[in-house]
mmCIF file of C-alpha atoms and ligand atoms in Angstrom:
data_model
loop_
_atom_site.group_PDB
_atom_site.id
_atom_site.type_symbol
_atom_site.label_atom_id
_atom_site.label_comp_id
_atom_site.label_asym_id
_atom_site.label_seq_id
_atom_site.Cartn_x
_atom_site.Cartn_y
_atom_site.Cartn_z
ATOM 1 C CA MET K 149 72.911 44.268 22.553
ATOM 2 C CA ALA K 150 75.058 46.015 19.027
ATOM 3 C CA ALA K 151 71.736 48.184 18.437
ATOM 4 C CA HIS K 152 72.155 49.451 21.676
ATOM 5 C CA SER K 153 75.860 50.256 21.274
ATOM 6 C CA ASP K 154 75.286 51.449 18.059
ATOM 7 C CA LEU K 155 72.557 53.993 19.451
ATOM 8 C CA LEU K 156 75.551 55.445 22.311
ATOM 9 C CA ALA K 157 78.281 55.840 19.894
ATOM 10 C CA ALA K 158 76.107 57.912 17.650
ATOM 11 C CA LYS K 159 74.831 59.864 20.883
ATOM 12 C CA ARG K 160 78.637 60.542 21.417
ATOM 13 C CA ARG K 161 78.623 62.426 17.697
ATOM 14 C CA VAL K 162 76.753 64.535 18.827
ATOM 15 C CA GLN K 163 77.164 68.354 18.423
ATOM 16 C CA TYR K 164 74.888 71.063 19.862
ATOM 17 C CA LEU K 165 75.560 75.012 19.003
ATOM 18 C CA GLU K 166 73.352 77.792 19.953
ATOM 19 C CA ILE K 167 71.740 79.912 16.767
ATOM 20 C CA ALA K 168 70.385 83.769 16.543
ATOM 21 C CA ALA K 169 66.189 83.489 15.066
ATOM 22 C CA ARG K 170 65.031 86.243 13.554
ATOM 23 C CA SER K 171 61.832 84.729 14.504
ATOM 24 C CA ILE K 172 60.325 82.126 15.984
ATOM 25 C CA LEU K 173 56.336 82.106 14.398
ATOM 26 C CA ASN K 174 56.802 80.934 11.582
ATOM 27 C CA ARG K 175 53.737 81.387 9.226
ATOM 28 C CA THR K 176 53.124 78.250 6.949
ATOM 29 C CA ARG K 177 51.553 77.971 3.375
ATOM 30 C CA PRO K 178 47.724 78.834 2.618
ATOM 31 C CA HIS K 179 45.197 75.631 3.194
ATOM 32 C CA MET K 180 47.886 73.752 6.045
ATOM 33 C CA PRO K 181 45.335 72.348 9.553
ATOM 34 C CA PHE K 182 47.374 75.115 11.534
ATOM 35 C CA GLN K 183 48.481 78.981 10.062
ATOM 36 C CA TRP K 184 51.732 79.130 11.972
ATOM 37 C CA THR K 185 54.513 76.964 13.055
ATOM 38 C CA ILE K 186 57.246 77.256 16.531
ATOM 39 C CA ASN K 187 60.582 74.991 16.900
ATOM 40 C CA PRO K 188 62.646 75.367 19.185
ATOM 41 C CA TYR K 189 65.716 73.729 17.754
ATOM 42 C CA ARG K 190 66.941 72.651 14.294
ATOM 43 C CA GLY K 191 68.286 69.038 13.478
ATOM 44 C CA CYS K 192 67.296 66.013 15.522
ATOM 45 C CA GLU K 193 69.047 63.854 17.040
ATOM 46 C CA PHE K 194 66.395 61.302 16.883
ATOM 47 C CA GLY K 195 67.088 60.418 13.355
ATOM 48 C CA CYS K 196 64.387 59.138 11.860
ATOM 49 C CA GLN K 197 65.350 57.710 8.266
ATOM 50 C CA TYR K 198 62.380 58.664 6.857
ATOM 51 C CA CYS K 199 62.385 62.878 8.192
ATOM 52 C CA TYR K 200 61.163 65.101 6.072
ATOM 53 C CA ALA K 201 62.424 68.274 7.617
ATOM 54 C CA ARG K 202 66.262 67.645 6.617
ATOM 55 C CA TYR K 203 65.689 70.391 3.896
ATOM 56 C CA THR K 204 66.225 72.524 6.955
ATOM 57 C CA HIS K 205 69.765 71.122 7.035
ATOM 58 C CA GLU K 206 70.371 71.984 3.639
ATOM 59 C CA PHE K 207 69.171 75.607 3.858
ATOM 60 C CA LEU K 208 72.788 76.131 6.461
ATOM 61 C CA GLY K 209 74.570 74.158 4.171
ATOM 62 C CA LEU K 210 74.745 71.521 5.845
ATOM 63 C CA GLU K 211 74.393 69.273 2.624
ATOM 64 C CA ASP K 212 75.883 66.112 5.292
ATOM 65 C CA SER K 213 73.069 63.903 4.401
ATOM 66 C CA ARG K 214 73.491 61.939 8.708
ATOM 67 C CA ALA K 215 73.797 66.235 9.735
ATOM 68 C CA PHE K 216 70.858 66.656 10.315
ATOM 69 C CA GLU K 217 71.223 64.361 13.258
ATOM 70 C CA GLU K 218 74.051 65.300 14.358
ATOM 71 C CA ARG K 219 74.002 68.604 14.579
ATOM 72 C CA ILE K 220 71.378 70.046 16.542
ATOM 73 C CA PHE K 221 71.394 73.585 16.685
ATOM 74 C CA ALA K 222 68.923 75.790 19.986
ATOM 75 C CA LYS K 223 67.394 78.500 18.632
ATOM 76 C CA ALA K 224 68.402 81.465 20.757
ATOM 77 C CA ASN K 225 66.161 84.215 22.485
ATOM 78 C CA VAL K 226 63.459 82.362 22.081
ATOM 79 C CA ALA K 227 60.850 83.168 24.738
ATOM 80 C CA ALA K 228 62.034 86.966 24.097
ATOM 81 C CA LEU K 229 60.795 86.444 20.378
ATOM 82 C CA LEU K 230 57.617 84.649 20.848
ATOM 83 C CA ARG K 231 56.422 87.711 23.907
ATOM 84 C CA ARG K 232 57.488 89.628 21.054
ATOM 85 C CA ASP K 233 55.197 88.335 17.956
ATOM 86 C CA LEU K 234 52.918 86.910 19.216
ATOM 87 C CA PRO K 235 49.977 90.092 19.735
ATOM 88 C CA GLY K 236 50.243 89.429 16.211
ATOM 89 C CA VAL K 237 48.954 86.461 16.000
ATOM 90 C CA ASP K 238 45.237 86.255 15.508
ATOM 91 C CA ARG K 239 43.425 84.035 18.625
ATOM 92 C CA ARG K 240 41.995 82.309 15.896
ATOM 93 C CA ASP K 241 44.713 81.246 13.728
ATOM 94 C CA ALA K 242 46.089 77.468 14.884
ATOM 95 C CA ILE K 243 49.878 77.510 16.554
ATOM 96 C CA ALA K 244 51.404 74.271 15.863
ATOM 97 C CA ILE K 245 54.816 73.727 17.917
ATOM 98 C CA GLY K 246 57.328 70.617 16.645
ATOM 99 C CA THR K 247 56.632 70.479 12.625
ATOM 100 C CA ALA K 248 60.203 70.323 11.617
ATOM 101 C CA THR K 249 62.168 69.359 14.511
ATOM 102 C CA ASP K 250 60.930 67.226 17.767
ATOM 103 C CA PRO K 251 60.919 69.866 20.842
ATOM 104 C CA TYR K 252 61.630 67.041 23.368
ATOM 105 C CA GLN K 253 64.496 65.580 22.275
ATOM 106 C CA PRO K 254 67.604 65.199 24.263
ATOM 107 C CA ALA K 255 68.749 68.437 23.208
ATOM 108 C CA GLU K 256 65.939 69.753 25.481
ATOM 109 C CA ARG K 257 67.330 68.607 28.226
ATOM 110 C CA ARG K 258 70.147 70.927 28.189
ATOM 111 C CA TYR K 259 68.394 74.298 26.900
ATOM 112 C CA GLY K 260 64.771 73.837 27.365
ATOM 113 C CA ARG K 261 63.649 76.143 24.581
ATOM 114 C CA THR K 262 60.357 74.091 24.204
ATOM 115 C CA ARG K 263 59.390 74.421 28.593
ATOM 116 C CA ALA K 264 60.401 78.395 28.125
ATOM 117 C CA ILE K 265 57.871 78.505 25.000
ATOM 118 C CA LEU K 266 54.420 77.051 26.713
ATOM 119 C CA GLU K 267 56.118 79.397 29.743
ATOM 120 C CA VAL K 268 54.530 82.166 28.084
ATOM 121 C CA PHE K 269 51.533 80.679 26.488
ATOM 122 C CA LEU K 270 51.443 80.539 30.518
ATOM 123 C CA GLN K 271 50.555 83.829 30.218
ATOM 124 C CA ASP K 272 48.532 83.813 27.200
ATOM 125 C CA LYS K 273 45.111 82.125 26.620
ATOM 126 C CA GLY K 274 42.646 81.378 24.326
ATOM 127 C CA ARG K 275 45.090 79.941 21.742
ATOM 128 C CA ARG K 276 45.087 77.003 19.895
ATOM 129 C CA LEU K 277 47.635 75.194 20.344
ATOM 130 C CA SER K 278 49.126 71.624 19.430
ATOM 131 C CA LEU K 279 52.466 69.878 20.157
ATOM 132 C CA THR K 280 54.053 67.063 18.867
ATOM 133 C CA THR K 281 56.745 64.584 19.503
ATOM 134 C CA LYS K 282 57.582 61.561 19.808
ATOM 135 C CA SER K 283 59.318 61.225 22.937
ATOM 136 C CA ASP K 284 58.804 60.287 27.315
ATOM 137 C CA LEU K 285 60.559 63.262 27.577
ATOM 138 C CA ILE K 286 57.202 65.558 27.836
ATOM 139 C CA LEU K 287 56.154 64.267 31.034
ATOM 140 C CA ARG K 288 58.491 66.950 32.605
ATOM 141 C CA ASP K 289 56.114 69.337 31.247
ATOM 142 C CA ILE K 290 52.863 67.713 32.702
ATOM 143 C CA PRO K 291 52.109 70.191 35.671
ATOM 144 C CA LEU K 292 53.178 72.746 33.226
ATOM 145 C CA LEU K 293 50.893 71.647 29.937
ATOM 146 C CA ARG K 294 47.850 71.160 32.470
ATOM 147 C CA GLU K 295 48.233 75.070 33.295
ATOM 148 C CA VAL K 296 48.196 75.935 29.425
ATOM 149 C CA ALA K 297 45.649 73.670 28.586
ATOM 150 C CA ARG K 298 43.365 75.337 31.226
ATOM 151 C CA ARG K 299 44.224 79.159 29.070
ATOM 152 C CA ASN K 300 43.975 77.713 25.779
ATOM 153 C CA VAL K 301 43.377 74.203 23.444
ATOM 154 C CA LEU K 302 45.826 72.306 23.596
ATOM 155 C CA SER K 303 45.755 68.577 21.557
ATOM 156 C CA VAL K 304 48.995 67.208 22.238
ATOM 157 C CA ASN K 305 49.809 64.363 19.835
ATOM 158 C CA ILE K 306 52.494 61.908 20.182
ATOM 159 C CA THR K 307 53.833 59.619 16.737
ATOM 160 C CA ILE K 308 54.251 56.353 17.112
ATOM 161 C CA THR K 309 55.043 54.397 13.305
ATOM 162 C CA THR K 310 54.445 51.565 15.018
ATOM 163 C CA VAL K 311 54.257 48.788 18.089
ATOM 164 C CA HIS K 312 56.691 46.762 17.383
ATOM 165 C CA SER K 313 60.183 47.545 18.844
ATOM 166 C CA ARG K 314 62.697 46.108 16.788
ATOM 167 C CA LEU K 315 60.893 48.409 13.639
ATOM 168 C CA ALA K 316 60.811 51.287 15.181
ATOM 169 C CA ARG K 317 64.765 51.168 16.296
ATOM 170 C CA LEU K 318 65.544 51.002 12.921
ATOM 171 C CA LEU K 319 63.377 53.582 11.425
ATOM 172 C CA GLU K 320 63.785 55.651 14.189
ATOM 173 C CA PRO K 321 66.909 54.508 15.678
ATOM 174 C CA GLY K 322 67.613 57.252 18.405
ATOM 175 C CA ALA K 323 63.887 57.711 19.246
ATOM 176 C CA PRO K 324 62.837 56.697 22.332
ATOM 177 C CA ARG K 325 60.373 53.142 22.342
ATOM 178 C CA PRO K 326 57.046 52.766 21.195
ATOM 179 C CA ASP K 327 55.946 51.460 24.453
ATOM 180 C CA LEU K 328 57.705 53.812 26.227
ATOM 181 C CA ARG K 329 55.248 56.719 24.011
ATOM 182 C CA LEU K 330 52.453 54.622 25.266
ATOM 183 C CA ALA K 331 53.115 55.442 28.326
ATOM 184 C CA ALA K 332 53.460 59.233 27.889
ATOM 185 C CA VAL K 333 50.398 58.990 26.370
ATOM 186 C CA ARG K 334 48.471 57.545 29.071
ATOM 187 C CA ALA K 335 50.505 60.064 31.816
ATOM 188 C CA LEU K 336 48.791 62.886 29.858
ATOM 189 C CA ALA K 337 45.551 61.482 28.932
ATOM 190 C CA ASP K 338 45.256 60.632 33.097
ATOM 191 C CA ALA K 339 46.368 64.826 33.438
ATOM 192 C CA GLY K 340 43.906 65.736 31.623
ATOM 193 C CA ILE K 341 45.283 66.814 28.247
ATOM 194 C CA ARG K 342 44.184 66.086 25.160
ATOM 195 C CA VAL K 343 46.447 63.485 23.153
ATOM 196 C CA GLY K 344 46.085 61.504 20.035
ATOM 197 C CA VAL K 345 48.451 59.228 18.633
ATOM 198 C CA PHE K 346 49.664 59.922 14.648
ATOM 199 C CA PRO K 347 51.041 57.499 13.080
ATOM 200 C CA ASN K 348 52.976 59.165 10.947
ATOM 201 C CA PRO K 349 54.013 59.021 8.151
ATOM 202 C CA ILE K 350 52.657 55.385 6.882
ATOM 203 C CA LEU K 351 55.084 53.065 5.130
ATOM 204 C CA PRO K 352 53.883 51.728 2.622
ATOM 205 C CA LEU K 353 54.914 47.795 2.447
ATOM 206 C CA ILE K 354 56.415 48.285 5.883
ATOM 207 C CA THR K 355 53.508 49.830 8.438
ATOM 208 C CA ASP K 356 50.206 50.498 6.436
ATOM 209 C CA ARG K 357 49.101 46.695 7.403
ATOM 210 C CA GLU K 358 45.211 47.087 7.812
ATOM 211 C CA ASN K 359 46.172 45.016 10.693
ATOM 212 C CA SER K 360 49.552 46.948 11.654
ATOM 213 C CA LEU K 361 47.004 50.073 11.816
ATOM 214 C CA ASP K 362 45.025 48.520 13.864
ATOM 215 C CA ARG K 363 47.278 46.860 16.712
ATOM 216 C CA LEU K 364 48.135 49.909 17.066
ATOM 217 C CA ALA K 365 45.475 51.950 16.954
ATOM 218 C CA ARG K 366 43.930 49.673 20.018
ATOM 219 C CA ALA K 367 47.423 50.792 21.925
ATOM 220 C CA ALA K 368 46.597 53.752 21.578
ATOM 221 C CA ARG K 369 42.600 53.821 22.571
ATOM 222 C CA ARG K 370 43.693 51.761 25.349
ATOM 223 C CA ALA K 371 46.760 54.071 26.651
ATOM 224 C CA GLY K 372 43.591 56.836 26.197
ATOM 225 C CA ALA K 373 44.443 59.301 22.808
ATOM 226 C CA SER K 374 41.202 60.510 22.052
ATOM 227 C CA TYR K 375 41.824 60.878 18.003
ATOM 228 C CA PHE K 376 43.958 59.243 15.827
ATOM 229 C CA GLY K 377 44.858 60.121 11.602
ATOM 230 C CA GLY K 378 47.508 60.294 9.607
ATOM 231 C CA GLY K 379 48.978 59.983 6.173
ATOM 232 C CA PRO K 380 51.580 58.407 3.773
ATOM 233 C CA LEU K 381 54.968 58.925 3.742
ATOM 234 C CA PHE K 382 56.114 61.300 1.475
ATOM 235 C CA LEU K 383 59.862 61.554 0.465
ATOM 236 C CA MET K 384 61.461 64.530 -0.872
ATOM 237 C CA PRO K 385 64.860 64.325 -2.438
ATOM 238 C CA ALA K 386 66.882 65.872 1.118
ATOM 239 C CA ALA K 387 64.258 62.673 2.428
ATOM 240 C CA GLN K 388 65.678 60.265 -0.189
ATOM 241 C CA LYS K 389 69.245 60.447 -0.179
ATOM 242 C CA VAL K 390 68.878 58.642 3.657
ATOM 243 C CA PHE K 391 65.884 57.019 2.989
ATOM 244 C CA PHE K 392 66.601 54.917 -0.007
ATOM 245 C CA PRO K 393 70.394 53.121 1.273
ATOM 246 C CA PHE K 394 68.842 52.885 4.663
ATOM 247 C CA LEU K 395 66.471 50.230 2.401
ATOM 248 C CA GLU K 396 69.464 49.245 0.507
ATOM 249 C CA GLU K 397 71.195 47.852 3.728
ATOM 250 C CA ARG K 398 68.338 47.265 6.145
ATOM 251 C CA LEU K 399 65.170 46.184 4.397
ATOM 252 C CA PRO K 400 66.960 45.550 0.279
ATOM 253 C CA ARG K 401 63.783 43.596 -0.929
ATOM 254 C CA LEU K 402 62.226 47.546 -0.497
ATOM 255 C CA ALA K 403 64.472 49.165 -2.066
ATOM 256 C CA GLU K 404 63.163 49.382 -5.585
ATOM 257 C CA ALA K 405 60.437 49.291 -5.253
ATOM 258 C CA TYR K 406 60.125 52.791 -3.125
ATOM 259 C CA ARG K 407 62.726 54.009 -5.864
ATOM 260 C CA ARG K 408 60.385 53.026 -8.430
ATOM 261 C CA GLN K 409 57.695 54.780 -6.652
ATOM 262 C CA TYR K 410 59.249 58.054 -5.227
ATOM 263 C CA ALA K 411 61.226 58.522 -8.723
ATOM 264 C CA ARG K 412 58.094 59.895 -9.717
ATOM 265 C CA SER K 413 57.047 62.100 -7.564
ATOM 266 C CA ALA K 414 57.243 62.630 -3.426
ATOM 267 C CA TYR K 415 53.801 62.010 -3.104
ATOM 268 C CA LEU K 416 52.114 58.368 -3.830
ATOM 269 C CA GLY K 417 49.240 58.662 -6.209
ATOM 270 C CA PRO K 418 45.562 59.287 -5.589
ATOM 271 C CA ALA K 419 44.601 55.939 -5.383
ATOM 272 C CA TYR K 420 46.893 54.347 -2.619
ATOM 273 C CA ARG K 421 46.267 57.849 -1.073
ATOM 274 C CA LYS K 422 42.335 56.869 -0.776
ATOM 275 C CA ASP K 423 42.999 53.253 -0.196
ATOM 276 C CA LEU K 424 45.316 54.066 2.565
ATOM 277 C CA GLY K 425 42.422 56.569 3.539
ATOM 278 C CA GLU K 426 39.938 53.955 3.858
ATOM 279 C CA ARG K 427 41.852 51.603 6.067
ATOM 280 C CA VAL K 428 42.773 54.580 8.095
ATOM 281 C CA ARG K 429 38.618 55.714 8.425
ATOM 282 C CA ARG K 430 38.004 51.625 9.186
ATOM 283 C CA VAL K 431 40.953 50.674 11.657
ATOM 284 C CA ARG K 432 39.800 54.470 13.660
ATOM 285 C CA GLU K 433 35.935 53.184 13.532
ATOM 286 C CA ARG K 434 36.563 50.297 15.289
ATOM 287 C CA CYS K 435 38.533 51.699 18.047
ATOM 288 C CA GLY K 436 36.372 54.282 18.824
ATOM 289 C CA LEU K 437 38.594 57.427 17.716
ATOM 290 C CA ASP K 438 38.660 60.426 16.239
ATOM 291 C CA PRO K 439 40.219 61.518 13.418
ATOM 292 C CA ALA K 440 41.309 64.718 14.754
ATOM 293 C CA PRO K 441 40.809 66.435 18.330
ATOM 294 C CA LEU K 442 38.236 68.578 19.178
ATOM 295 C CA GLU K 443 38.528 72.227 17.788
ATOM 296 C CA TYR K 444 36.766 74.022 20.005
ATOM 297 C CA GLN K 445 36.034 74.083 23.536
ATOM 298 C CA PRO K 446 34.303 77.152 24.793
ATOM 299 C CA GLU K 447 33.427 75.168 28.864
ATOM 300 C CA LEU K 448 37.196 76.152 28.512
ATOM 301 C CA TRP K 449 36.352 79.530 29.411
ATOM 302 C CA GLU K 450 33.443 78.896 31.423
ATOM 303 C CA GLY K 451 32.567 82.558 33.093
ATOM 304 C CA GLU K 452 35.277 84.052 31.038
ATOM 305 C CA GLU K 453 33.875 86.621 28.511
ATOM 306 C CA GLN K 454 34.301 85.212 25.182
ATOM 307 C CA GLY K 455 34.605 88.048 22.752
ATOM 308 C CA THR K 456 38.148 88.768 24.459
ATOM 309 C CA LEU K 457 39.444 85.748 23.529
ATOM 310 C CA PHE K 458 37.822 85.754 19.681
ATOM 311 C CA PRO K 459 37.707 89.392 18.742
ATOM 312 C CA LEU K 460 35.291 89.989 15.779
ATOM 313 C CA HIS K 461 37.227 91.748 13.319
HETATM 314 S S1 LIG F 714 61.367 62.837 15.288
HETATM 315 FE FE1 LIG F 714 60.568 63.987 13.456
HETATM 316 S S2 LIG F 714 61.659 66.092 13.374
HETATM 317 FE FE2 LIG F 714 62.871 64.156 14.887
HETATM 318 S S3 LIG F 714 64.213 62.987 13.094
HETATM 319 FE FE3 LIG F 714 62.089 61.911 13.422
HETATM 320 S S4 LIG F 714 60.789 62.200 12.217
HETATM 321 FE FE4 LIG F 714 62.983 64.170 12.013
#
């Protein structure tokens, strides 16, 4: 009850605004698994304590550590911007939707910006697309996603850090419960949409034990996920400002260890990363899950001229 009324109080504080954007397609740095990102919103009402995207509000001059989940900006004219810029994007490039905001956060009910973006891809074909969300609001768009996936290579990543709903509520106070996210995996898989589960970020001493990852991967597999892969938490200064006080208040026995660990670097060291990578690999193999979505399914375009989809340069 207390957690529920906290959530309602937080929802009453959220302010929605529209913001002009020069472009909706952003180029990533080299060596990323995708070359372009699309983020229809700035800020995210789900308010995950560990969220790395808080820096996007600092760019707007909003330094208040909770502004990220309380002032949500919907980007204007996203469909027109995408239609304008998409012809300049190589069809071999991967485009990731929802890398610094959740594209199916509550604002999507009001603004429909993610839906508008998907409708543009419906008019295109041969694109390599992925979409990442924690929200079962994605179920609204299953018919649209199916059509986008018929014309493009689409994978949907559902992020679930833990199957424990109380821990999830603590870590991700505004996000749908893990069982609702698993139900979304099931519905997407049943609709024939390629779907996987990302346990990201994997939190040292909180969600990184092999048996925790195992439970999550088994639940993902039962729900119809085809892949499972993740990496450890990294904590940039904007994220530390929220995560450290959260630990001190709610998980105080871990606070000092985290402060010590992340004082040196936002990233954990190679030994931890290697060990965690091995754990995730073992879990994946036990559950029969792939590490990532299959890259390319030419059968999707049976009867179509591949040369028109992937022009040679
Ligand atoms: S759902 Fe993603 S973008 Fe939204 S607060 Fe959580 S981690 Fe950040």
